[in-house]
CSV table of C-alpha atoms and ligand atoms in Angstrom, one decimal:
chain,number,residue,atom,x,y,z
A,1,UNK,CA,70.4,67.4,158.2
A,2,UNK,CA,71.6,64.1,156.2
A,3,UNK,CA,70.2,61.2,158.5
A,4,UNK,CA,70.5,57.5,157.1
A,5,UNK,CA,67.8,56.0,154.8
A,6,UNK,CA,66.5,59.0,152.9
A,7,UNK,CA,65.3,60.7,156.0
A,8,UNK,CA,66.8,64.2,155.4
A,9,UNK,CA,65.2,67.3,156.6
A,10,UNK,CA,66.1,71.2,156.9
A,11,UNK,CA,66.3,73.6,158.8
A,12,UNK,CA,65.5,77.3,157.9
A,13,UNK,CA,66.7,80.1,160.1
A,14,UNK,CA,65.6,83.4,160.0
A,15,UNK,CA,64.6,87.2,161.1
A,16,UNK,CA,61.3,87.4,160.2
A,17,UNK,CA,60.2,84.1,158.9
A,18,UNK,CA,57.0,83.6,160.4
A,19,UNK,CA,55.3,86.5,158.3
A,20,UNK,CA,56.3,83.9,155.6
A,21,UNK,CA,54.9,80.9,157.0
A,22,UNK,CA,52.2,80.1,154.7
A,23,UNK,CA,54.6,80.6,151.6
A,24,UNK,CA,57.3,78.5,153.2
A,25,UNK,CA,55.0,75.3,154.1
A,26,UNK,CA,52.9,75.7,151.0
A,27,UNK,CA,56.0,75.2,148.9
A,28,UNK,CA,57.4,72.4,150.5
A,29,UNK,CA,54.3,70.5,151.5
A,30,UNK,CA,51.5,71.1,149.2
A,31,UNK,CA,48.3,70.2,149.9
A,32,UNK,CA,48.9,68.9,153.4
A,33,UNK,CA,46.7,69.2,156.2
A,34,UNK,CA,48.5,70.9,159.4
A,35,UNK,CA,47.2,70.2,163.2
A,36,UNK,CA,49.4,72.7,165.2
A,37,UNK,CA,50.2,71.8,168.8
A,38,UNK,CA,50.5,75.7,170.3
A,39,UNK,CA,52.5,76.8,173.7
A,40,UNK,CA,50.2,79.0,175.4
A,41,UNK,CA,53.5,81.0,176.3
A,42,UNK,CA,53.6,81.3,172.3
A,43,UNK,CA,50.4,81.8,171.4
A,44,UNK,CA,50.9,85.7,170.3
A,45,UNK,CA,53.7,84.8,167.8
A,46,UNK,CA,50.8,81.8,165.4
A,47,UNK,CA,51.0,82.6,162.1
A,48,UNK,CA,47.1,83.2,160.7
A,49,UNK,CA,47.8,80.0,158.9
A,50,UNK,CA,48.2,77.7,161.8
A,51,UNK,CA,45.7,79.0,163.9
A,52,UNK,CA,42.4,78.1,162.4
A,53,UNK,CA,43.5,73.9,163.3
A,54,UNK,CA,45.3,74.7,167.0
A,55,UNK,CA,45.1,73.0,170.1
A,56,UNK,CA,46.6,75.5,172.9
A,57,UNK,CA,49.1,73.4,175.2
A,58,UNK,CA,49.7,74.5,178.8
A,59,UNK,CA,52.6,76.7,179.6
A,60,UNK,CA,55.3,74.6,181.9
A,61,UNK,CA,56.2,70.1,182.2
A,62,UNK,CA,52.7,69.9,183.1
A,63,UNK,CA,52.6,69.3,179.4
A,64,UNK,CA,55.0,66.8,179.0
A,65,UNK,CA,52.3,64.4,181.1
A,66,UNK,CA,50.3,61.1,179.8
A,67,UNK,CA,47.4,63.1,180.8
A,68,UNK,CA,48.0,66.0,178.4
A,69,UNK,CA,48.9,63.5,175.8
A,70,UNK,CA,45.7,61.9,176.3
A,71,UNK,CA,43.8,65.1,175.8
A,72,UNK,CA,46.2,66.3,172.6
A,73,UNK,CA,46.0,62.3,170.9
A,74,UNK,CA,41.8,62.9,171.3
A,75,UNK,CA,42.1,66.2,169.5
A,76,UNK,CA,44.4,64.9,166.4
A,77,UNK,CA,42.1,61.7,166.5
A,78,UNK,CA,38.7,64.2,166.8
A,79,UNK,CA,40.4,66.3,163.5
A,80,UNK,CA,40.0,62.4,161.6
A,81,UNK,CA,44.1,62.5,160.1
A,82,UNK,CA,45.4,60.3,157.4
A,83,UNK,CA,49.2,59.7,156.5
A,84,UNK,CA,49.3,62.9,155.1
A,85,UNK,CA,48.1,64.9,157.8
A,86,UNK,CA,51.3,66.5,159.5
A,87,UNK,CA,51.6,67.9,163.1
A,88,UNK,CA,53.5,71.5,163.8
A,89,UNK,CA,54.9,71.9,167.0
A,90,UNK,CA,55.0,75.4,167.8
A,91,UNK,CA,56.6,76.2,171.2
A,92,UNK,CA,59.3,76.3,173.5
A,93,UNK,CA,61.0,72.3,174.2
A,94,UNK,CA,58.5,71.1,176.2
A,95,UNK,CA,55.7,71.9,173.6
A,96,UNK,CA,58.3,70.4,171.0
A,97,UNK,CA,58.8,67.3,173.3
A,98,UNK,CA,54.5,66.6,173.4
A,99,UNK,CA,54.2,67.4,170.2
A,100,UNK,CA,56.9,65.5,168.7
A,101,UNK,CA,55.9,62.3,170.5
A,102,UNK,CA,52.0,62.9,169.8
A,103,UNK,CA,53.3,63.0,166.1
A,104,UNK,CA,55.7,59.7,166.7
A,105,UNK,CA,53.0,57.9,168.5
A,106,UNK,CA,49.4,59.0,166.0
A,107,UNK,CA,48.5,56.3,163.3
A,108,UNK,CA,52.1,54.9,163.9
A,109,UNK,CA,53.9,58.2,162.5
A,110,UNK,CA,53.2,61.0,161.4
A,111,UNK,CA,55.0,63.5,159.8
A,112,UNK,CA,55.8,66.6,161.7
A,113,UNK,CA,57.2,70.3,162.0
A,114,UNK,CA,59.3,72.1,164.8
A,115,UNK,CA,58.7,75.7,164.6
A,116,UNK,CA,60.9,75.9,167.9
A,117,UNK,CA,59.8,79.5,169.9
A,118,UNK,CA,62.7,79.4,173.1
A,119,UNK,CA,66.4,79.7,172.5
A,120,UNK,CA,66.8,76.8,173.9
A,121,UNK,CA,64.3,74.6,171.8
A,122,UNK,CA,66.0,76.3,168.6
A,123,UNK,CA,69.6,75.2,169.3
A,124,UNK,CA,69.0,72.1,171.1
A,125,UNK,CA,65.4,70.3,171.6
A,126,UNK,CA,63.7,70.6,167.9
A,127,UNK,CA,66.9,68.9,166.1
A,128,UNK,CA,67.8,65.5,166.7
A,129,UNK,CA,64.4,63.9,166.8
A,130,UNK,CA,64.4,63.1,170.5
A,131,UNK,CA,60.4,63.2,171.8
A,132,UNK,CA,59.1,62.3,174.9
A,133,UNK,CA,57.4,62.8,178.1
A,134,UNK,CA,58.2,62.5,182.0
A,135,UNK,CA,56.8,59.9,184.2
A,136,UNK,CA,56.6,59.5,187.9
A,137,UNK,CA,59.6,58.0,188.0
A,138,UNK,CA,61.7,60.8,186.0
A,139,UNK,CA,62.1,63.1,183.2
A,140,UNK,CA,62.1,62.2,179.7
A,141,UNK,CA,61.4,58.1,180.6
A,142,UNK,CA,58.5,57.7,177.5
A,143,UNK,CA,59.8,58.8,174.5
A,144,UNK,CA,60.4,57.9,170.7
A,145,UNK,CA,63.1,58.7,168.4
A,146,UNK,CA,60.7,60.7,165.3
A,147,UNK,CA,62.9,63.4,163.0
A,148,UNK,CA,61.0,66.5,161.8
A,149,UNK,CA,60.4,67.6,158.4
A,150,UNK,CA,61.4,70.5,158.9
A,151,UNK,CA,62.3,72.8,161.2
A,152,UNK,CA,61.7,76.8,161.1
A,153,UNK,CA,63.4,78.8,163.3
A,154,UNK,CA,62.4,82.5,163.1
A,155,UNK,CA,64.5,84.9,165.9
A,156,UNK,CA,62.3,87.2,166.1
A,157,UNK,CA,60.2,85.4,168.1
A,158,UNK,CA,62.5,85.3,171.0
A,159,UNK,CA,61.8,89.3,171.2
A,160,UNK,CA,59.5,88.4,174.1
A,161,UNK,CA,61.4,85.7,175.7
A,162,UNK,CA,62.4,86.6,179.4
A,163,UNK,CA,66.1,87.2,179.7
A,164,UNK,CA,66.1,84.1,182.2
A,165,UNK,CA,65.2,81.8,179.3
A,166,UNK,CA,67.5,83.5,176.7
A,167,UNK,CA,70.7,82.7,179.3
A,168,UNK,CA,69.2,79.4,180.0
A,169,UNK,CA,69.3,79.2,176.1
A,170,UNK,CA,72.6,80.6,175.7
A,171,UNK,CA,74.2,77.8,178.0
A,172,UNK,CA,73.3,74.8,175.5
A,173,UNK,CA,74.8,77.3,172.6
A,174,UNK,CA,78.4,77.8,174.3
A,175,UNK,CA,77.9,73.9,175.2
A,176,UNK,CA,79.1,73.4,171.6
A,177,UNK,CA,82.2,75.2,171.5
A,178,UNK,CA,82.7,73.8,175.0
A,179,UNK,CA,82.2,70.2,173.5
A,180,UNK,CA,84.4,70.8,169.9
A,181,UNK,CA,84.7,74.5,168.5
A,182,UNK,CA,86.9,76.4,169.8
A,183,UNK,CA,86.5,79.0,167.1
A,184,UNK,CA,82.9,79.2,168.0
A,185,UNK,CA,84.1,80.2,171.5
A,186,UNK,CA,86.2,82.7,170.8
A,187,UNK,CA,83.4,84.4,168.1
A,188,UNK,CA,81.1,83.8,171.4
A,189,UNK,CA,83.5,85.6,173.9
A,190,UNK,CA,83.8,88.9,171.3
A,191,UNK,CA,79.3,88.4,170.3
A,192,UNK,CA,77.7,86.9,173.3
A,193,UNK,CA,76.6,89.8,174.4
A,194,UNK,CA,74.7,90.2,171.1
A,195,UNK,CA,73.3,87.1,171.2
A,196,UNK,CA,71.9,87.7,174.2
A,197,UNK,CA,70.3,91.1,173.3
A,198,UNK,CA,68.5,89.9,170.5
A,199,UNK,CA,70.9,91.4,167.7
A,200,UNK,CA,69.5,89.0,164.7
A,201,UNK,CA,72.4,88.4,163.0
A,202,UNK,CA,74.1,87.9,165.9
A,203,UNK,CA,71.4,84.9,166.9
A,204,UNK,CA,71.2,83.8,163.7
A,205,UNK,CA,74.9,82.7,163.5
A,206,UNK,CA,74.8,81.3,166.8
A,207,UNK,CA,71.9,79.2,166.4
A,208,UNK,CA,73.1,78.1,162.3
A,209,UNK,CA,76.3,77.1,164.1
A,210,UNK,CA,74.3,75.4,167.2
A,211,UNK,CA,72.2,73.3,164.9
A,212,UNK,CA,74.9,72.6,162.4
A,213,UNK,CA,76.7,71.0,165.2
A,214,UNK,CA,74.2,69.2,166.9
A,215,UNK,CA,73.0,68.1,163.6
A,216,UNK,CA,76.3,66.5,162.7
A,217,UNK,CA,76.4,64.8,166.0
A,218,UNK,CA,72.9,63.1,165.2
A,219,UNK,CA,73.8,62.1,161.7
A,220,UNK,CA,76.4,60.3,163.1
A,221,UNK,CA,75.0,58.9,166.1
A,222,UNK,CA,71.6,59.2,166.2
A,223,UNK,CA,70.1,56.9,169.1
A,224,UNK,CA,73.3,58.5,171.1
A,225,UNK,CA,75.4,55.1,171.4
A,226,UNK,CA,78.9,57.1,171.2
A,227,UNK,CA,79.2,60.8,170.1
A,228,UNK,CA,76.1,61.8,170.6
A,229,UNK,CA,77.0,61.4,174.2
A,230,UNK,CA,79.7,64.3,174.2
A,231,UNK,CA,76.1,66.2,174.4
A,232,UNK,CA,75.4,66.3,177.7
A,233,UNK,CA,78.5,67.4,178.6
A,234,UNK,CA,78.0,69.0,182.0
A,235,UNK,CA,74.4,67.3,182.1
A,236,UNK,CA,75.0,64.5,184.4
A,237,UNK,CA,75.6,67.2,187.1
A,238,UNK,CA,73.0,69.2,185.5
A,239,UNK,CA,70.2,66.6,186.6
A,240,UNK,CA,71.7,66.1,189.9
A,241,UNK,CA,71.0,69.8,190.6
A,242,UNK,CA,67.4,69.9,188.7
A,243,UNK,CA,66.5,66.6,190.7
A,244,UNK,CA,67.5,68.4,194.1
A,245,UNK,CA,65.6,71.4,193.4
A,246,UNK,CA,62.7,68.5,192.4
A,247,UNK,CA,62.6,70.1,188.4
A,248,UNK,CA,61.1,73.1,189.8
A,249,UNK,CA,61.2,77.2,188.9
A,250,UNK,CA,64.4,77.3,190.9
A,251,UNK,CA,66.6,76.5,188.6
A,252,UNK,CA,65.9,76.0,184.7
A,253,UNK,CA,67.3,73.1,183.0
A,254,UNK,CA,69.9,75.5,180.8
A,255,UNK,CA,70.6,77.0,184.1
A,256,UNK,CA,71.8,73.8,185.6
A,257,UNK,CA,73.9,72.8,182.3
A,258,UNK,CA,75.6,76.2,182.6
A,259,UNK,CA,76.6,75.1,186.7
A,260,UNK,CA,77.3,71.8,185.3
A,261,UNK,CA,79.2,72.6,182.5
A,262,UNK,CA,81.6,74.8,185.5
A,263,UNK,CA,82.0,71.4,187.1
A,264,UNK,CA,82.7,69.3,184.4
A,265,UNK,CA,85.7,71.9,183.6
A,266,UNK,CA,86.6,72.1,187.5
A,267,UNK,CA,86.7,68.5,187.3
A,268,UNK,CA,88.7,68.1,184.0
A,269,UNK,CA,91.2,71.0,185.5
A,270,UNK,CA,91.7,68.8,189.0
A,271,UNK,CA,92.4,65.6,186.9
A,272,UNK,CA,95.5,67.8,185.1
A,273,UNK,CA,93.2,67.2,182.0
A,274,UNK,CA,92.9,70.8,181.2
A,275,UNK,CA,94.6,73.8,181.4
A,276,UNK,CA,93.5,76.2,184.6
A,277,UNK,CA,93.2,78.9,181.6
A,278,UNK,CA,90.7,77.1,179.4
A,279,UNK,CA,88.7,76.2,182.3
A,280,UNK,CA,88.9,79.6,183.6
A,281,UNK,CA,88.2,81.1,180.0
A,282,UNK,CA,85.3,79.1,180.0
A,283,UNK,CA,83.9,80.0,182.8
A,284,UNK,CA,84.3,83.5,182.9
A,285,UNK,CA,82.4,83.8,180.0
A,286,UNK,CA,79.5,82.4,181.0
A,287,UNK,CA,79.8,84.3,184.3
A,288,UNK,CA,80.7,87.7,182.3
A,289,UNK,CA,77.2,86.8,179.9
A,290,UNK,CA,75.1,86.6,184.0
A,291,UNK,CA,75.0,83.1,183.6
A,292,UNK,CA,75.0,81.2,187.1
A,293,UNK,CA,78.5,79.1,187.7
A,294,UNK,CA,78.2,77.7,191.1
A,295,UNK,CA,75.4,75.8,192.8
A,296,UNK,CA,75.2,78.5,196.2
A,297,UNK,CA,74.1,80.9,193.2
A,298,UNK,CA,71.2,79.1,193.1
A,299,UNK,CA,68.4,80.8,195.3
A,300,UNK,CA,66.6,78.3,197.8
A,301,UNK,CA,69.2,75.5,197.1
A,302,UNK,CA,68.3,72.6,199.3
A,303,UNK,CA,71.2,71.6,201.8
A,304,UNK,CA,72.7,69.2,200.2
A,305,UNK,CA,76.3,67.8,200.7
A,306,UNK,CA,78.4,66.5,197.6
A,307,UNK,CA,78.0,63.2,198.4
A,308,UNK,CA,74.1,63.8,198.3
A,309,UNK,CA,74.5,65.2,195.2
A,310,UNK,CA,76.9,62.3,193.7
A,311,UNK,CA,73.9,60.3,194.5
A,312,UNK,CA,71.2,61.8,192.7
A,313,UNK,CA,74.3,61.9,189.9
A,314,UNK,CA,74.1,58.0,190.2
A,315,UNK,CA,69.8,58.0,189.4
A,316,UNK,CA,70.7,59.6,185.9
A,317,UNK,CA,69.0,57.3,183.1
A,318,UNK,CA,72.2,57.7,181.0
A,319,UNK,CA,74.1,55.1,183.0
A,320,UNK,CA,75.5,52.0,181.4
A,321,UNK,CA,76.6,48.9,183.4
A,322,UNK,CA,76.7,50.6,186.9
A,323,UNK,CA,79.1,52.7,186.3
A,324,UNK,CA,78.4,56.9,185.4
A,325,UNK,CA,79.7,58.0,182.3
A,326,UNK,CA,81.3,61.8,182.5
A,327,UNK,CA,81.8,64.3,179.9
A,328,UNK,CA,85.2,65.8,179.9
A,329,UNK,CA,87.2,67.8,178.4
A,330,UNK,CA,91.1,68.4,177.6
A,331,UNK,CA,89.8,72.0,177.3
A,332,UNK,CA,87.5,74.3,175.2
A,333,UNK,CA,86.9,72.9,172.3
A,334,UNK,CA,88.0,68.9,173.2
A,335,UNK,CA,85.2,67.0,175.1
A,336,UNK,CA,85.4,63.2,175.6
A,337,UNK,CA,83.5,60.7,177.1
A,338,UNK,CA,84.8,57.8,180.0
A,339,UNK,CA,84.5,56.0,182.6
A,340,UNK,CA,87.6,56.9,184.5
A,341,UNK,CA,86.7,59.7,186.4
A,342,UNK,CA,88.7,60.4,190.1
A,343,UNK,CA,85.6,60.7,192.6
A,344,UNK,CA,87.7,63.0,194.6
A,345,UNK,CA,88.1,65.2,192.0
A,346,UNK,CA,84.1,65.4,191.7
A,347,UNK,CA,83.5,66.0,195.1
A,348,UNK,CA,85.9,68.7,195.7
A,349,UNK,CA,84.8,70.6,192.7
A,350,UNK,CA,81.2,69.8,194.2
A,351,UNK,CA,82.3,71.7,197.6
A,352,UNK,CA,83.7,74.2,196.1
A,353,UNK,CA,80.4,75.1,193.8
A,354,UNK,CA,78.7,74.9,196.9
A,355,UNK,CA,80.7,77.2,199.2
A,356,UNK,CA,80.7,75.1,201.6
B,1,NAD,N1,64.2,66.7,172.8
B,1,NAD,C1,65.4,67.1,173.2
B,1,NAD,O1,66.4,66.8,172.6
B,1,NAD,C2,65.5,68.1,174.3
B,1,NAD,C3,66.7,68.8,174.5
B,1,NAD,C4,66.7,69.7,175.5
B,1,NAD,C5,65.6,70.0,176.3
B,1,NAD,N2,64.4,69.3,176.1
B,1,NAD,C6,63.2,69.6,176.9
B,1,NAD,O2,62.9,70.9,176.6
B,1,NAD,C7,62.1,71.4,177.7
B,1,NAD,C8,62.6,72.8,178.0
B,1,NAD,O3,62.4,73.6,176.9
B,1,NAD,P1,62.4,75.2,177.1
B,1,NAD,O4,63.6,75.6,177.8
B,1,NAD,O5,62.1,75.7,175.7
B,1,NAD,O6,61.2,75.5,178.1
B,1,NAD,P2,59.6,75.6,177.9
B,1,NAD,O7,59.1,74.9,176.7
B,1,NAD,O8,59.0,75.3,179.2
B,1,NAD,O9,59.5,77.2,177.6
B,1,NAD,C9,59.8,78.1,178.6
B,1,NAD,C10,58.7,79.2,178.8
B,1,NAD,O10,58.8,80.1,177.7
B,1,NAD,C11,57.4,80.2,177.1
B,1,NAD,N3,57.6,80.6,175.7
B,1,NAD,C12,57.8,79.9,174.6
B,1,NAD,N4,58.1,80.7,173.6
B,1,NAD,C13,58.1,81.9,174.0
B,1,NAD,C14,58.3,83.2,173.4
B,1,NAD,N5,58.6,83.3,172.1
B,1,NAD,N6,58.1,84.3,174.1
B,1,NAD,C15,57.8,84.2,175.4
B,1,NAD,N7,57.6,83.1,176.1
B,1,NAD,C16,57.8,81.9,175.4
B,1,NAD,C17,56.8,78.9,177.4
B,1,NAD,O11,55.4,79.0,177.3
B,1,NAD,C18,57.3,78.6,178.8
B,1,NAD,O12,56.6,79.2,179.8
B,1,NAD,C19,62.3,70.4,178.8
B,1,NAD,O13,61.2,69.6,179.0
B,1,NAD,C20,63.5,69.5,178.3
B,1,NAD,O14,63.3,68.2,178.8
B,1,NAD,C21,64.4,68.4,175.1
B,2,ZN,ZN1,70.4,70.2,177.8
């Protein structure tokens, strides 16, 4: 990744790389002292050589809490760093997140390592340099931008990641060919399957490819004033539905991209944007793969209407002058951001995802 000002990092991606893990950090940072920051839900997959200096971080957004920084910033502090002294997050997003933003926040900056353990963390949250916790008042509200060093992504890891999480992953990984790779899509629609199962190769192409595209976005754009935006496509529905089901088990935040991500092509196709094939294509696949398309898939959905839920749309942080900014797209492979969206268009797609 080629960011501006020297700031460069990499990002290794492997089968097997955590046997390795000494070697690997040895050789590119020599003589540094490492405080890991450890998902409990990871804990089985430490490498000896990050466990002797570990804090263990609670499994869930409990984490991503002022109070858990508070206990994490005492541990770094208590372990007496200097500039030298890097931090490895080692976890799923939300351990990433805490970790990344202790890091940011520690002796004004220090250096750190993703060693993302979800699918989703290794194609989405541990590039890009985007840390933070939630507050009261929403998700992701206290945050710094601070880029990795490096990020390690071993796949066989995920080998004891619930299927749940995998799909939830998988939805941020077809986001990509959704947003500009249609090439991608079409190697998805013949390898998903793969993916899914665990087949390494299979991963490791989709995540290179994942990162590789997110990466470029970031280089570009990296505190998300134009393309970077093309990112959440399908998230500004996404939120709408995790802030209805109040960010709870219901429904996982890759979950809610994958319904959104329906939407935002339901929407594009009732504007005449794009095709009823593309959008159909698109959201086949995800269905064909056991993702969840439409909000009455949900279990325990609250009964909401779609003007309810065009509210809650209206809360989303990543609103600029009053006015919500949609992700759409002139099909797979062609997202764009405006303004101009038809609100009819949203609400009927909005019914329709609801069955009601
Ligand atoms: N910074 C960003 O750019 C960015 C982007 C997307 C999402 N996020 C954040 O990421 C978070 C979600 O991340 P997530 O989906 O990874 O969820 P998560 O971090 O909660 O992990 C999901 C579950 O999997 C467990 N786990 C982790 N690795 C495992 C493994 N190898 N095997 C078995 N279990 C494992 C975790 O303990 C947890 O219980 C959210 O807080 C979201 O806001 C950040
Ligand atoms: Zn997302």
């Amino acid at each position: 990744v080629a960011l501006d000002g020297g700031r460069d990092y990499e990002i290794v991606i492997g089968a097997g790389l955590l046997a390795d893990a000494q070697k690997i950090l040895a050789e590119r940072f020599p003589g540094r002292k490492l405080l890991t920051l450890c998902d409990a839900g990871a804990q089985t997959h430490l490498p000896a050589v990050l466990k002797k200096d570990a804090l263990i971080l609670e499994e869930g957004e409990n984490t991503k809490t002022l109070a858990a920084l508070e206990r994490t910033l005492a541990w770094i502090l208590d372990h007496k760093p200097d500039r030298k002294t890097m931090i490895v997050a080692f976890g799923g997003g939300v351990a990433g997140d805490h970790a990344g933003f202790a890091a940011a926040i520690c002796l004004r900056g220090l250096d750190y390592i993703q060693i993302p353990t979800t699918l989703l963390a290794q194609v989405d949250s541990s590039v890009g340099g985007k840390t933070g916790i939630n507050a009261a008042q929403g998700k992701n509200l206290i945050g710094a931008f601070h880029q990795p060093r490096l990020v390690l992504i071993d796949t066989d890891v995920l080998s004891t990641l619930a299927g749940r999480q995998m799909r939830a992953g998988y939805a941020e990984i077809v986001k990509y060919s959704f947003i500009g790779d249609r090439g991608f899509f079409d190697w998805l629609s013949a390898n998903g399957q793969k993916v899914l199962a665990g087949d390494a190769g299979a991963l490791a192409h989709a995540i290179a490819t994942s990162c590789a595209a997110k990466a470029a976005v970031v280089a570009e754009d990296e505190r998300e004033t134009g393309r970077r935006a093309l990112l959440n496509f399908g998230h500004t529905f996404a939120h709408a539905l995790e802030a209805a089901c109040h960010y709870d088990r219901r429904l996982l935040h890759g979950e809610a991209v994958a319904i959104g991500m329906a939407l935002a092509f339901d929407v594009s196709r009732r504007m005449a944007l794009c095709s009823a094939a593309d959008a159909g294509a698109a959201i086949d696949h995800m269905q064909a793969l056991g993702l969840k398309v439409h909000i009455r898939a949900i279990g325990d959905f609250p009964p909401l209407t779609a003007d309810d839920l065009i509210g809650l749309m209206g809360s989303d942080k990543k609103i600029s002058d009053g006015r919500l900014t949609f992700i759409l797209c002139r099909g797979i492979g062609s997202a764009f951001a405006t303004q101009d969206v038809a609100m009819d268009a949203v609400r009927e797609a909005l019914i329709s995802s609801l069955g009601a």
